[in-house]
Amino acid sequence: MAQFKNFIGGKWVDSRSGEEFERTNPATGELIGTFPKSTEEDVQAAVEAAREAFKRWRLFPAPKRGEILYRVGQLLIERKEQLAREMTEEMGKVLTEARGDVQEGIDMTFYMAGEGRRLWGQTTPSELPNKWNMSVRKPLGVVGVITPWNFPLAIPTWKIMPALVAGNTVVFKPASYTSRMAVRLVEIFQEAGLPDGVINLVMGSGETVGNAILRHPDVALISFTGSTDTGTHVSVEGARLGKRVSLELGGKNAIIVTDDADIDLAVDGILWSAFGTSGQRCTAASRVIAHRAIQQELVEKLAARAGGMRLGYGLEETTDVGPLVSASQLERVHSYIAVGQDEGAELVVGGKIARDGALARGHFHEPTIFNNVKPTMRIAQEEIFGPVTAIIPVDSLDEAIEVANGVKYGLSAAIYTRDVNKAFRAMQDIFTGILYVNAGTIGAEIHLPFGGTKATGNGHREAGQAALDVFTEWQSIYVDYSGRLQRAQIDT
């Protein structure tokens, strides 16, 4: 049986508690390994190691920091298949999607490695003679990185790579469900030559480990992706302690299908967006806003396709939809079936926990579609985080946009239309951080900002150049070489 350890100050160590927790394969129930159930003392040791390493790492030339990340990226390429297979075993997504998860981590690593030779600041003219003005980025110090289980390689790289290339050091707490993938990533950092203490891995519960990182006075920033409830707690505690906090939280994403849309293309996009990763994505399409003129055709085609999707182990080539990550998540998702029916929505397909044959060993739920859902119903308002989507009929584009905006979240949205004017109306009037035209709600690329509005986050963005603003401070510098006192705004 594999036994995994924390990584603190360049060494693999047991938790001071001596306690462990187990993780099993959500498709088969087989034991993956045991992991340390860490304590506040473990977090303290990790922060101390990161704090000491920061003294040296911030002075390590940024291009050389980038070169280490390039080595990390190359190792990720070489181990892509192994990492993808282990990811499928650990959290359930089908192998093709797991490969995409690893590829996203590769892309982010190479993108941020290049920032080691940029990290642009600004130069501006001065209002006074013989004076030079510029701004530079500076690292924050020790940053706490707390990541979810649904993208166990990609999301850590969204946070860790910009943090490191900017000169910060990291204390990393992964989701307990995907701790092995975190170990594999840190092993690659170690092999690539990252100095001791620059990244530290502490595994365990959010209640103990996450809160200890959040409340530690030497942690300057918390970058958190997870549930809205937990994110609210992180935000409140961070404000109380004067920390910078970057949050990526929930979503209730909508696909609008207009009366002039390519229906077959829309069906492809809806199925991929609603049931990819078994619906366990913050960008999943859990609402489909359909014009009544095409509603029946759309529903019939969706039901036929969804009803034929094959549940199974993600390593099997015949599998379309893998398991949910845990028994508790399965029960939570399934509870919304009764909610939708009680509210009067029409269950078109799915709605059951799959228990036939080998599926009984895992946490499988049928892809589920509700029709004739009202915008105010709970299944149209609350994040379900599973393979469930709701068809909401509307009579016009104006009504569709109003419904799309009528939730507390604002992460991703999409519109299927052949009319360029309708597309531009959606771009103008839909208030989400991401918008797709004639594509589903998933598929963000790493060189554009990722994040949402309203309850989806707190205004920060991951990926692209925007990520560097999370992990750096601006310093404005004025160099006066006039040899005399010059008073800005006075001696002009």
CSV table of C-alpha atoms in Angstrom, one decimal:
chain,number,residue,atom,x,y,z
A,1,MET,CA,0.0,0.0,0.0
A,2,ALA,CA,1.4,3.4,-1.0
A,3,GLN,CA,2.0,5.8,1.9
A,4,PHE,CA,2.5,9.4,1.0
A,5,LYS,CA,4.1,12.2,3.0
A,6,ASN,CA,4.2,16.0,3.3
A,7,PHE,CA,7.0,18.0,1.6
A,8,ILE,CA,8.5,20.6,3.9
A,9,GLY,CA,11.8,22.4,3.5
A,10,GLY,CA,12.9,20.1,0.8
A,11,LYS,CA,12.2,16.9,2.7
A,12,TRP,CA,9.4,14.3,2.6
A,13,VAL,CA,8.1,14.0,6.1
A,14,ASP,CA,5.3,12.5,8.1
A,15,SER,CA,2.7,14.6,9.9
A,16,ARG,CA,3.5,15.4,13.5
A,17,SER,CA,0.2,13.9,14.4
A,18,GLY,CA,1.3,10.5,13.1
A,19,GLU,CA,-2.3,10.1,11.7
A,20,GLU,CA,-3.3,9.3,8.2
A,21,PHE,CA,-6.3,9.2,5.9
A,22,GLU,CA,-7.2,6.9,3.0
A,23,ARG,CA,-8.3,7.7,-0.5
A,24,THR,CA,-10.1,5.1,-2.7
A,25,ASN,CA,-10.8,5.0,-6.4
A,26,PRO,CA,-14.3,6.5,-6.9
A,27,ALA,CA,-15.0,4.1,-9.8
A,28,THR,CA,-13.8,0.8,-8.2
A,29,GLY,CA,-13.5,1.4,-4.5
A,30,GLU,CA,-9.9,0.2,-4.6
A,31,LEU,CA,-7.4,1.8,-2.2
A,32,ILE,CA,-5.1,4.4,-3.7
A,33,GLY,CA,-3.0,5.1,-0.7
A,34,THR,CA,-2.7,6.8,2.7
A,35,PHE,CA,-1.9,10.4,3.3
A,36,PRO,CA,-0.8,12.5,6.3
A,37,LYS,CA,-3.6,14.0,8.4
A,38,SER,CA,-1.6,17.2,9.1
A,39,THR,CA,-1.8,19.6,12.0
A,40,GLU,CA,-1.3,23.3,12.7
A,41,GLU,CA,2.3,22.4,13.7
A,42,ASP,CA,2.9,21.0,10.2
A,43,VAL,CA,1.6,24.2,8.7
A,44,GLN,CA,3.9,26.2,11.0
A,45,ALA,CA,6.9,24.3,9.8
A,46,ALA,CA,5.9,24.7,6.2
A,47,VAL,CA,5.4,28.5,6.5
A,48,GLU,CA,8.8,28.8,8.3
A,49,ALA,CA,10.5,26.9,5.5
A,50,ALA,CA,8.8,29.1,2.9
A,51,ARG,CA,9.6,32.3,4.8
A,52,GLU,CA,13.3,31.4,5.0
A,53,ALA,CA,13.4,30.3,1.3
A,54,PHE,CA,11.8,33.6,0.3
A,55,LYS,CA,14.9,35.5,1.4
A,56,ARG,CA,16.9,33.8,-1.3
A,57,TRP,CA,14.2,33.0,-3.9
A,58,ARG,CA,13.1,36.7,-4.4
A,59,LEU,CA,16.7,37.6,-5.3
A,60,PHE,CA,17.0,34.6,-7.7
A,61,PRO,CA,17.0,36.2,-11.2
A,62,ALA,CA,13.5,36.0,-12.7
A,63,PRO,CA,14.8,34.5,-16.0
A,64,LYS,CA,16.4,31.7,-14.0
A,65,ARG,CA,13.2,31.1,-12.1
A,66,GLY,CA,11.5,30.7,-15.5
A,67,GLU,CA,14.1,28.2,-16.6
A,68,ILE,CA,13.2,26.0,-13.7
A,69,LEU,CA,9.6,26.2,-14.7
A,70,TYR,CA,10.6,25.2,-18.3
A,71,ARG,CA,12.2,22.1,-16.8
A,72,VAL,CA,9.0,21.4,-14.9
A,73,GLY,CA,7.0,21.7,-18.1
A,74,GLN,CA,9.2,19.3,-19.9
A,75,LEU,CA,8.9,16.7,-17.1
A,76,LEU,CA,5.1,17.2,-17.3
A,77,ILE,CA,5.2,16.4,-21.0
A,78,GLU,CA,7.3,13.3,-20.4
A,79,ARG,CA,4.9,12.0,-17.7
A,80,LYS,CA,1.6,13.2,-19.2
A,81,GLU,CA,0.2,9.7,-19.7
A,82,GLN,CA,1.2,8.5,-16.3
A,83,LEU,CA,-0.2,11.6,-14.6
A,84,ALA,CA,-3.5,11.3,-16.6
A,85,ARG,CA,-4.0,7.7,-15.7
A,86,GLU,CA,-3.3,8.4,-12.0
A,87,MET,CA,-5.7,11.3,-12.1
A,88,THR,CA,-8.5,9.1,-13.5
A,89,GLU,CA,-7.9,6.6,-10.8
A,90,GLU,CA,-7.9,9.3,-8.1
A,91,MET,CA,-10.9,11.5,-9.0
A,92,GLY,CA,-12.7,9.7,-11.8
A,93,LYS,CA,-12.7,11.8,-14.9
A,94,VAL,CA,-12.4,9.9,-18.2
A,95,LEU,CA,-8.9,9.5,-19.5
A,96,THR,CA,-9.2,11.8,-22.4
A,97,GLU,CA,-10.3,14.6,-20.1
A,98,ALA,CA,-7.5,13.8,-17.7
A,99,ARG,CA,-5.0,14.2,-20.5
A,100,GLY,CA,-6.5,17.6,-21.2
A,101,ASP,CA,-6.1,18.5,-17.5
A,102,VAL,CA,-2.4,17.7,-17.6
A,103,GLN,CA,-2.0,19.5,-20.9
A,104,GLU,CA,-3.5,22.6,-19.4
A,105,GLY,CA,-0.9,22.4,-16.6
A,106,ILE,CA,1.8,22.0,-19.2
A,107,ASP,CA,0.5,25.1,-21.1
A,108,MET,CA,0.3,27.2,-18.0
A,109,THR,CA,3.8,26.2,-16.9
A,110,PHE,CA,5.4,27.2,-20.2
A,111,TYR,CA,3.4,30.4,-20.4
A,112,MET,CA,4.4,31.5,-16.9
A,113,ALA,CA,8.0,30.3,-17.5
A,114,GLY,CA,8.2,32.9,-20.3
A,115,GLU,CA,7.2,35.6,-17.9
A,116,GLY,CA,10.5,35.2,-16.2
A,117,ARG,CA,12.0,37.2,-19.1
A,118,ARG,CA,9.2,39.8,-19.1
A,119,LEU,CA,7.4,40.6,-15.9
A,120,TRP,CA,6.6,43.9,-17.4
A,121,GLY,CA,6.4,47.1,-15.5
A,122,GLN,CA,5.9,50.6,-16.9
A,123,THR,CA,8.0,53.6,-17.7
A,124,THR,CA,6.5,57.1,-18.0
A,125,PRO,CA,7.7,60.6,-18.6
A,126,SER,CA,8.1,62.8,-15.5
A,127,GLU,CA,6.4,66.2,-15.2
A,128,LEU,CA,9.7,67.5,-14.0
A,129,PRO,CA,13.1,67.8,-15.9
A,130,ASN,CA,15.9,65.4,-15.3
A,131,LYS,CA,13.7,62.9,-13.5
A,132,TRP,CA,12.8,59.3,-14.4
A,133,ASN,CA,9.6,57.4,-13.5
A,134,MET,CA,9.0,53.7,-13.6
A,135,SER,CA,7.1,50.9,-11.9
A,136,VAL,CA,8.2,47.3,-11.1
A,137,ARG,CA,6.5,44.2,-9.8
A,138,LYS,CA,7.6,42.7,-6.5
A,139,PRO,CA,6.7,39.4,-4.9
A,140,LEU,CA,4.4,39.3,-1.8
A,141,GLY,CA,6.3,36.7,0.2
A,142,VAL,CA,4.7,33.4,1.4
A,143,VAL,CA,1.5,32.6,-0.4
A,144,GLY,CA,-1.0,29.9,0.6
A,145,VAL,CA,-2.5,27.9,-2.3
A,146,ILE,CA,-5.6,25.9,-1.6
A,147,THR,CA,-7.0,23.9,-4.6
A,148,PRO,CA,-10.0,21.7,-5.4
A,149,TRP,CA,-10.2,18.1,-6.6
A,150,ASN,CA,-11.9,18.5,-10.0
A,151,PHE,CA,-8.8,19.8,-11.9
A,152,PRO,CA,-6.1,18.4,-9.6
A,153,LEU,CA,-3.2,19.4,-11.9
A,154,ALA,CA,-4.4,22.3,-13.9
A,155,ILE,CA,-5.7,24.5,-11.1
A,156,PRO,CA,-2.6,24.1,-8.9
A,157,THR,CA,-0.5,25.2,-11.9
A,158,TRP,CA,-2.7,28.3,-12.4
A,159,LYS,CA,-1.7,29.4,-8.9
A,160,ILE,CA,1.7,28.0,-8.3
A,161,MET,CA,3.4,28.9,-11.6
A,162,PRO,CA,2.7,32.7,-11.5
A,163,ALA,CA,3.5,32.7,-7.8
A,164,LEU,CA,6.9,31.2,-8.3
A,165,VAL,CA,8.0,33.1,-11.4
A,166,ALA,CA,7.1,36.3,-9.6
A,167,GLY,CA,9.5,35.3,-6.7
A,168,ASN,CA,7.0,34.2,-4.1
A,169,THR,CA,7.3,30.9,-2.1
A,170,VAL,CA,4.4,28.6,-1.6
A,171,VAL,CA,2.6,26.5,1.0
A,172,PHE,CA,0.3,24.2,-1.0
A,173,LYS,CA,-2.8,22.4,0.4
A,174,PRO,CA,-4.6,20.3,-2.1
A,175,ALA,CA,-8.0,18.8,-1.8
A,176,SER,CA,-7.9,15.6,0.2
A,177,TYR,CA,-9.5,13.6,-2.6
A,178,THR,CA,-6.6,14.4,-5.0
A,179,SER,CA,-3.6,14.5,-2.7
A,180,ARG,CA,-1.6,12.0,-4.8
A,181,MET,CA,-1.7,14.3,-7.8
A,182,ALA,CA,-0.3,17.1,-5.6
A,183,VAL,CA,2.5,14.8,-4.5
A,184,ARG,CA,3.3,14.0,-8.2
A,185,LEU,CA,3.5,17.7,-9.0
A,186,VAL,CA,5.8,18.5,-6.1
A,187,GLU,CA,8.0,15.5,-7.0
A,188,ILE,CA,8.5,17.1,-10.5
A,189,PHE,CA,9.4,20.5,-8.9
A,190,GLN,CA,12.0,18.7,-6.8
A,191,GLU,CA,13.4,16.9,-9.8
A,192,ALA,CA,13.5,20.1,-11.8
A,193,GLY,CA,15.8,21.7,-9.2
A,194,LEU,CA,13.5,24.1,-7.4
A,195,PRO,CA,15.4,25.2,-4.2
A,196,ASP,CA,14.4,23.7,-0.9
A,197,GLY,CA,11.6,25.5,0.9
A,198,VAL,CA,10.3,27.3,-2.2
A,199,ILE,CA,7.3,25.0,-2.4
A,200,ASN,CA,5.9,23.1,0.6
A,201,LEU,CA,3.1,20.6,0.5
A,202,VAL,CA,0.8,20.0,3.5
A,203,MET,CA,-2.0,17.6,3.2
A,204,GLY,CA,-5.1,17.2,5.4
A,205,SER,CA,-8.5,18.8,6.0
A,206,GLY,CA,-9.6,22.3,5.2
A,207,GLU,CA,-10.8,22.8,8.7
A,208,THR,CA,-7.4,22.1,10.2
A,209,VAL,CA,-4.8,22.7,7.5
A,210,GLY,CA,-6.6,25.3,5.4
A,211,ASN,CA,-7.6,27.4,8.4
A,212,ALA,CA,-4.0,27.2,9.8
A,213,ILE,CA,-2.6,28.5,6.5
A,214,LEU,CA,-5.3,31.2,6.3
A,215,ARG,CA,-4.7,32.5,9.8
A,216,HIS,CA,-0.9,32.3,9.8
A,217,PRO,CA,0.5,35.9,10.1
A,218,ASP,CA,3.4,35.2,7.8
A,219,VAL,CA,1.2,34.1,4.8
A,220,ALA,CA,0.6,37.2,2.7
A,221,LEU,CA,-1.9,35.9,0.2
A,222,ILE,CA,-4.5,33.1,0.1
A,223,SER,CA,-5.4,31.9,-3.4
A,224,PHE,CA,-8.4,29.6,-3.0
A,225,THR,CA,-10.7,27.7,-5.5
A,226,GLY,CA,-13.7,25.9,-4.1
A,227,SER,CA,-17.2,26.3,-2.8
A,228,THR,CA,-18.9,29.7,-2.3
A,229,ASP,CA,-19.5,29.0,1.4
A,230,THR,CA,-15.9,28.2,2.1
A,231,GLY,CA,-14.8,31.1,-0.1
A,232,THR,CA,-16.9,33.5,2.0
A,233,HIS,CA,-15.2,32.2,5.1
A,234,VAL,CA,-11.8,32.7,3.5
A,235,SER,CA,-12.8,36.2,2.5
A,236,VAL,CA,-14.1,37.2,5.9
A,237,GLU,CA,-11.0,35.8,7.7
A,238,GLY,CA,-8.6,37.3,5.2
A,239,ALA,CA,-10.2,40.8,5.6
A,240,ARG,CA,-10.0,40.5,9.4
A,241,LEU,CA,-6.3,39.6,9.2
A,242,GLY,CA,-5.5,42.1,6.5
A,243,LYS,CA,-4.5,39.5,3.9
A,244,ARG,CA,-4.8,39.6,0.2
A,245,VAL,CA,-7.3,37.0,-0.9
A,246,SER,CA,-8.0,35.6,-4.4
A,247,LEU,CA,-11.2,33.6,-4.8
A,248,GLU,CA,-12.5,31.4,-7.6
A,249,LEU,CA,-15.9,30.0,-6.5
A,250,GLY,CA,-19.1,28.6,-7.9
A,251,GLY,CA,-21.0,29.0,-11.1
A,252,LYS,CA,-24.5,28.5,-12.6
A,253,ASN,CA,-23.6,28.7,-16.2
A,254,ALA,CA,-26.1,29.1,-19.1
A,255,ILE,CA,-26.1,28.2,-22.7
A,256,ILE,CA,-28.6,30.3,-24.8
A,257,VAL,CA,-29.9,28.5,-27.9
A,258,THR,CA,-31.6,31.0,-30.2
A,259,ASP,CA,-34.3,30.2,-32.8
A,260,ASP,CA,-31.7,30.5,-35.6
A,261,ALA,CA,-29.0,28.3,-34.0
A,262,ASP,CA,-27.4,25.3,-35.5
A,263,ILE,CA,-29.2,22.8,-33.3
A,264,ASP,CA,-26.9,19.9,-33.8
A,265,LEU,CA,-23.9,22.0,-33.0
A,266,ALA,CA,-25.7,23.3,-29.9
A,267,VAL,CA,-26.4,19.7,-28.8
A,268,ASP,CA,-22.7,18.8,-29.1
A,269,GLY,CA,-21.8,21.8,-27.0
A,270,ILE,CA,-24.5,21.3,-24.3
A,271,LEU,CA,-23.6,17.6,-23.8
A,272,TRP,CA,-19.9,18.4,-23.5
A,273,SER,CA,-20.5,21.3,-21.2
A,274,ALA,CA,-23.1,19.7,-19.0
A,275,PHE,CA,-21.7,16.2,-18.6
A,276,GLY,CA,-17.9,16.6,-19.1
A,277,THR,CA,-16.1,15.7,-15.9
A,278,SER,CA,-19.5,14.3,-14.8
A,279,GLY,CA,-20.7,17.9,-14.4
A,280,GLN,CA,-18.1,18.6,-11.7
A,281,ARG,CA,-16.8,21.8,-13.2
A,282,CYS,CA,-17.3,25.4,-12.1
A,283,THR,CA,-18.0,26.2,-15.7
A,284,ALA,CA,-20.5,23.3,-16.3
A,285,ALA,CA,-23.6,24.2,-18.3
A,286,SER,CA,-26.3,23.5,-15.7
A,287,ARG,CA,-28.8,25.7,-17.5
A,288,VAL,CA,-29.9,25.7,-21.2
A,289,ILE,CA,-32.0,28.7,-22.2
A,290,ALA,CA,-33.9,27.6,-25.3
A,291,HIS,CA,-36.1,29.6,-27.6
A,292,ARG,CA,-39.6,28.0,-27.6
A,293,ALA,CA,-39.4,27.7,-31.4
A,294,ILE,CA,-36.6,25.1,-31.2
A,295,GLN,CA,-37.2,23.8,-27.7
A,296,GLN,CA,-38.9,20.5,-28.6
A,297,GLU,CA,-36.3,19.6,-31.3
A,298,LEU,CA,-33.4,20.5,-28.9
A,299,VAL,CA,-34.9,18.5,-26.0
A,300,GLU,CA,-35.5,15.4,-28.2
A,301,LYS,CA,-32.0,15.4,-29.5
A,302,LEU,CA,-30.4,16.0,-26.1
A,303,ALA,CA,-32.5,13.3,-24.5
A,304,ALA,CA,-31.5,10.8,-27.2
A,305,ARG,CA,-27.9,11.5,-26.9
A,306,ALA,CA,-27.7,11.8,-23.1
A,307,GLY,CA,-29.7,8.6,-22.7
A,308,GLY,CA,-27.1,6.7,-24.7
A,309,MET,CA,-24.0,8.0,-22.8
A,310,ARG,CA,-22.1,5.2,-21.2
A,311,LEU,CA,-21.2,5.3,-17.6
A,312,GLY,CA,-18.0,3.5,-16.4
A,313,TYR,CA,-14.5,3.5,-15.3
A,314,GLY,CA,-12.6,6.4,-16.9
A,315,LEU,CA,-9.7,4.2,-18.0
A,316,GLU,CA,-12.0,2.2,-20.2
A,317,GLU,CA,-12.2,3.5,-23.8
A,318,THR,CA,-16.0,2.9,-24.0
A,319,THR,CA,-16.7,5.3,-21.1
A,320,ASP,CA,-18.4,8.6,-21.8
A,321,VAL,CA,-19.1,9.7,-18.2
A,322,GLY,CA,-17.1,8.7,-15.1
A,323,PRO,CA,-18.1,8.6,-11.4
A,324,LEU,CA,-18.6,11.5,-9.1
A,325,VAL,CA,-15.8,12.0,-6.7
A,326,SER,CA,-17.3,10.6,-3.5
A,327,ALA,CA,-20.3,9.0,-2.0
A,328,SER,CA,-21.3,12.2,-0.3
A,329,GLN,CA,-21.1,14.2,-3.6
A,330,LEU,CA,-23.2,11.5,-5.2
A,331,GLU,CA,-25.9,11.8,-2.6
A,332,ARG,CA,-25.9,15.6,-2.8
A,333,VAL,CA,-26.3,15.6,-6.5
A,334,HIS,CA,-29.0,13.0,-6.4
A,335,SER,CA,-31.0,15.0,-3.8
A,336,TYR,CA,-31.6,17.6,-6.5
A,337,ILE,CA,-33.6,15.2,-8.6
A,338,ALA,CA,-36.4,15.2,-6.0
A,339,VAL,CA,-36.0,19.0,-5.6
A,340,GLY,CA,-36.6,19.5,-9.4
A,341,GLN,CA,-39.6,17.1,-9.5
A,342,ASP,CA,-41.2,18.7,-6.4
A,343,GLU,CA,-40.9,22.1,-8.0
A,344,GLY,CA,-42.7,20.9,-11.1
A,345,ALA,CA,-39.9,20.4,-13.6
A,346,GLU,CA,-40.2,17.6,-16.1
A,347,LEU,CA,-37.6,14.9,-15.8
A,348,VAL,CA,-36.8,14.0,-19.4
A,349,VAL,CA,-33.9,11.5,-19.0
A,350,GLY,CA,-31.7,10.1,-16.2
A,351,GLY,CA,-32.3,11.0,-12.6
A,352,LYS,CA,-31.0,7.8,-11.1
A,353,ILE,CA,-28.0,6.6,-9.2
A,354,ALA,CA,-26.4,3.8,-11.4
A,355,ARG,CA,-26.0,0.6,-9.4
A,356,ASP,CA,-25.9,-2.1,-12.1
A,357,GLY,CA,-23.0,-4.5,-12.2
A,358,ALA,CA,-19.6,-3.0,-11.8
A,359,LEU,CA,-21.1,0.5,-11.4
A,360,ALA,CA,-22.3,-0.5,-7.9
A,361,ARG,CA,-18.7,-0.3,-6.7
A,362,GLY,CA,-18.4,3.4,-7.6
A,363,HIS,CA,-20.3,6.7,-7.3
A,364,PHE,CA,-22.1,6.9,-10.6
A,365,HIS,CA,-25.1,9.1,-11.5
A,366,GLU,CA,-27.0,9.0,-14.8
A,367,PRO,CA,-26.7,12.2,-17.0
A,368,THR,CA,-30.0,14.0,-16.2
A,369,ILE,CA,-32.0,16.6,-18.1
A,370,PHE,CA,-35.0,18.5,-16.8
A,371,ASN,CA,-37.3,20.3,-19.2
A,372,ASN,CA,-39.7,23.3,-18.8
A,373,VAL,CA,-37.8,24.6,-15.8
A,374,LYS,CA,-38.7,28.0,-14.5
A,375,PRO,CA,-35.9,30.4,-13.9
A,376,THR,CA,-36.7,30.8,-10.1
A,377,MET,CA,-36.6,27.0,-9.4
A,378,ARG,CA,-33.8,25.8,-7.2
A,379,ILE,CA,-32.4,23.6,-9.9
A,380,ALA,CA,-32.1,26.8,-12.0
A,381,GLN,CA,-30.5,28.8,-9.3
A,382,GLU,CA,-28.2,26.6,-7.1
A,383,GLU,CA,-24.9,25.0,-8.2
A,384,ILE,CA,-25.5,21.2,-8.3
A,385,PHE,CA,-22.0,20.3,-9.4
A,386,GLY,CA,-23.0,17.1,-11.1
A,387,PRO,CA,-24.4,15.7,-14.4
A,388,VAL,CA,-27.7,17.6,-14.2
A,389,THR,CA,-28.9,20.4,-16.5
A,390,ALA,CA,-32.1,22.3,-16.8
A,391,ILE,CA,-33.9,23.5,-20.0
A,392,ILE,CA,-35.5,26.9,-19.5
A,393,PRO,CA,-37.8,28.0,-22.4
A,394,VAL,CA,-37.9,31.7,-23.4
A,395,ASP,CA,-39.7,33.8,-26.1
A,396,SER,CA,-37.0,36.2,-27.1
A,397,LEU,CA,-33.3,37.1,-26.9
A,398,ASP,CA,-34.0,39.8,-24.3
A,399,GLU,CA,-35.7,37.3,-22.1
A,400,ALA,CA,-32.9,34.8,-22.6
A,401,ILE,CA,-30.3,37.4,-21.5
A,402,GLU,CA,-32.4,38.4,-18.5
A,403,VAL,CA,-32.6,34.8,-17.4
A,404,ALA,CA,-28.9,34.2,-18.0
A,405,ASN,CA,-28.0,37.1,-15.7
A,406,GLY,CA,-30.7,36.2,-13.2
A,407,VAL,CA,-28.5,34.1,-10.8
A,408,LYS,CA,-26.0,35.1,-8.1
A,409,TYR,CA,-23.1,33.7,-10.1
A,410,GLY,CA,-21.3,35.1,-13.1
A,411,LEU,CA,-18.6,32.8,-14.4
A,412,SER,CA,-19.3,31.5,-17.9
A,413,ALA,CA,-22.0,31.7,-20.5
A,414,ALA,CA,-22.5,30.8,-24.1
A,415,ILE,CA,-24.8,31.6,-27.0
A,416,TYR,CA,-25.6,29.6,-30.1
A,417,THR,CA,-26.7,31.7,-33.0
A,418,ARG,CA,-26.1,32.4,-36.7
A,419,ASP,CA,-26.9,36.1,-36.3
A,420,VAL,CA,-23.9,38.3,-35.6
A,421,ASN,CA,-26.1,40.9,-34.1
A,422,LYS,CA,-27.4,38.5,-31.5
A,423,ALA,CA,-23.9,37.4,-30.7
A,424,PHE,CA,-22.8,41.0,-30.1
A,425,ARG,CA,-25.9,41.7,-28.0
A,426,ALA,CA,-24.9,38.7,-25.8
A,427,MET,CA,-21.3,40.0,-25.5
A,428,GLN,CA,-22.6,43.4,-24.5
A,429,ASP,CA,-25.3,42.4,-22.0
A,430,ILE,CA,-24.3,39.1,-20.4
A,431,PHE,CA,-22.4,39.8,-17.2
A,432,THR,CA,-20.0,36.9,-16.9
A,433,GLY,CA,-16.3,36.7,-16.8
A,434,ILE,CA,-16.2,34.3,-19.8
A,435,LEU,CA,-18.5,34.2,-22.8
A,436,TYR,CA,-18.5,31.8,-25.7
A,437,VAL,CA,-20.2,32.2,-29.1
A,438,ASN,CA,-21.1,28.9,-30.8
A,439,ALA,CA,-19.2,26.9,-28.3
A,440,GLY,CA,-20.0,25.4,-24.9
A,441,THR,CA,-19.3,27.0,-21.5
A,442,ILE,CA,-16.1,25.1,-20.9
A,443,GLY,CA,-12.7,25.3,-22.7
A,444,ALA,CA,-10.9,28.3,-21.4
A,445,GLU,CA,-7.3,28.8,-22.6
A,446,ILE,CA,-4.5,29.8,-20.3
A,447,HIS,CA,-3.4,33.0,-22.0
A,448,LEU,CA,-6.7,34.9,-21.3
A,449,PRO,CA,-8.0,35.8,-17.8
A,450,PHE,CA,-10.1,33.2,-16.1
A,451,GLY,CA,-12.7,34.1,-13.4
A,452,GLY,CA,-16.1,35.5,-12.8
A,453,THR,CA,-18.4,38.2,-11.5
A,454,LYS,CA,-20.8,38.5,-8.6
A,455,ALA,CA,-20.7,35.5,-6.2
A,456,THR,CA,-18.2,33.6,-8.5
A,457,GLY,CA,-15.2,35.4,-7.0
A,458,ASN,CA,-13.8,38.6,-5.6
A,459,GLY,CA,-12.7,40.3,-8.8
A,460,HIS,CA,-9.3,38.7,-9.2
A,461,ARG,CA,-8.5,36.6,-12.3
A,462,GLU,CA,-6.3,33.6,-12.9
A,463,ALA,CA,-4.3,32.8,-16.0
A,464,GLY,CA,-3.0,35.2,-18.6
A,465,GLN,CA,-1.2,38.4,-17.6
A,466,ALA,CA,-4.0,39.1,-15.0
A,467,ALA,CA,-2.6,36.3,-12.8
A,468,LEU,CA,0.6,38.3,-12.2
A,469,ASP,CA,-1.5,41.1,-10.6
A,470,VAL,CA,-2.6,38.6,-7.9
A,471,PHE,CA,0.9,37.5,-7.0
A,472,THR,CA,2.8,40.7,-7.1
A,473,GLU,CA,2.8,44.2,-5.6
A,474,TRP,CA,3.5,47.3,-7.7
A,475,GLN,CA,6.3,49.6,-6.7
A,476,SER,CA,6.6,53.0,-8.3
A,477,ILE,CA,10.1,54.4,-8.5
A,478,TYR,CA,11.2,58.0,-9.1
A,479,VAL,CA,14.8,58.8,-9.9
A,480,ASP,CA,15.7,62.5,-9.8
A,481,TYR,CA,19.1,63.3,-11.3
A,482,SER,CA,18.7,67.1,-11.4
A,483,GLY,CA,20.9,67.6,-8.4
A,484,ARG,CA,18.3,69.9,-6.8
A,485,LEU,CA,15.0,69.7,-4.9
A,486,GLN,CA,12.1,69.4,-7.3
A,487,ARG,CA,8.6,69.4,-5.9
A,488,ALA,CA,6.0,67.4,-7.9
A,489,GLN,CA,2.8,69.3,-8.6
A,490,ILE,CA,4.5,72.6,-7.4
A,491,ASP,CA,7.6,73.2,-9.4
A,492,THR,CA,6.0,72.4,-12.7
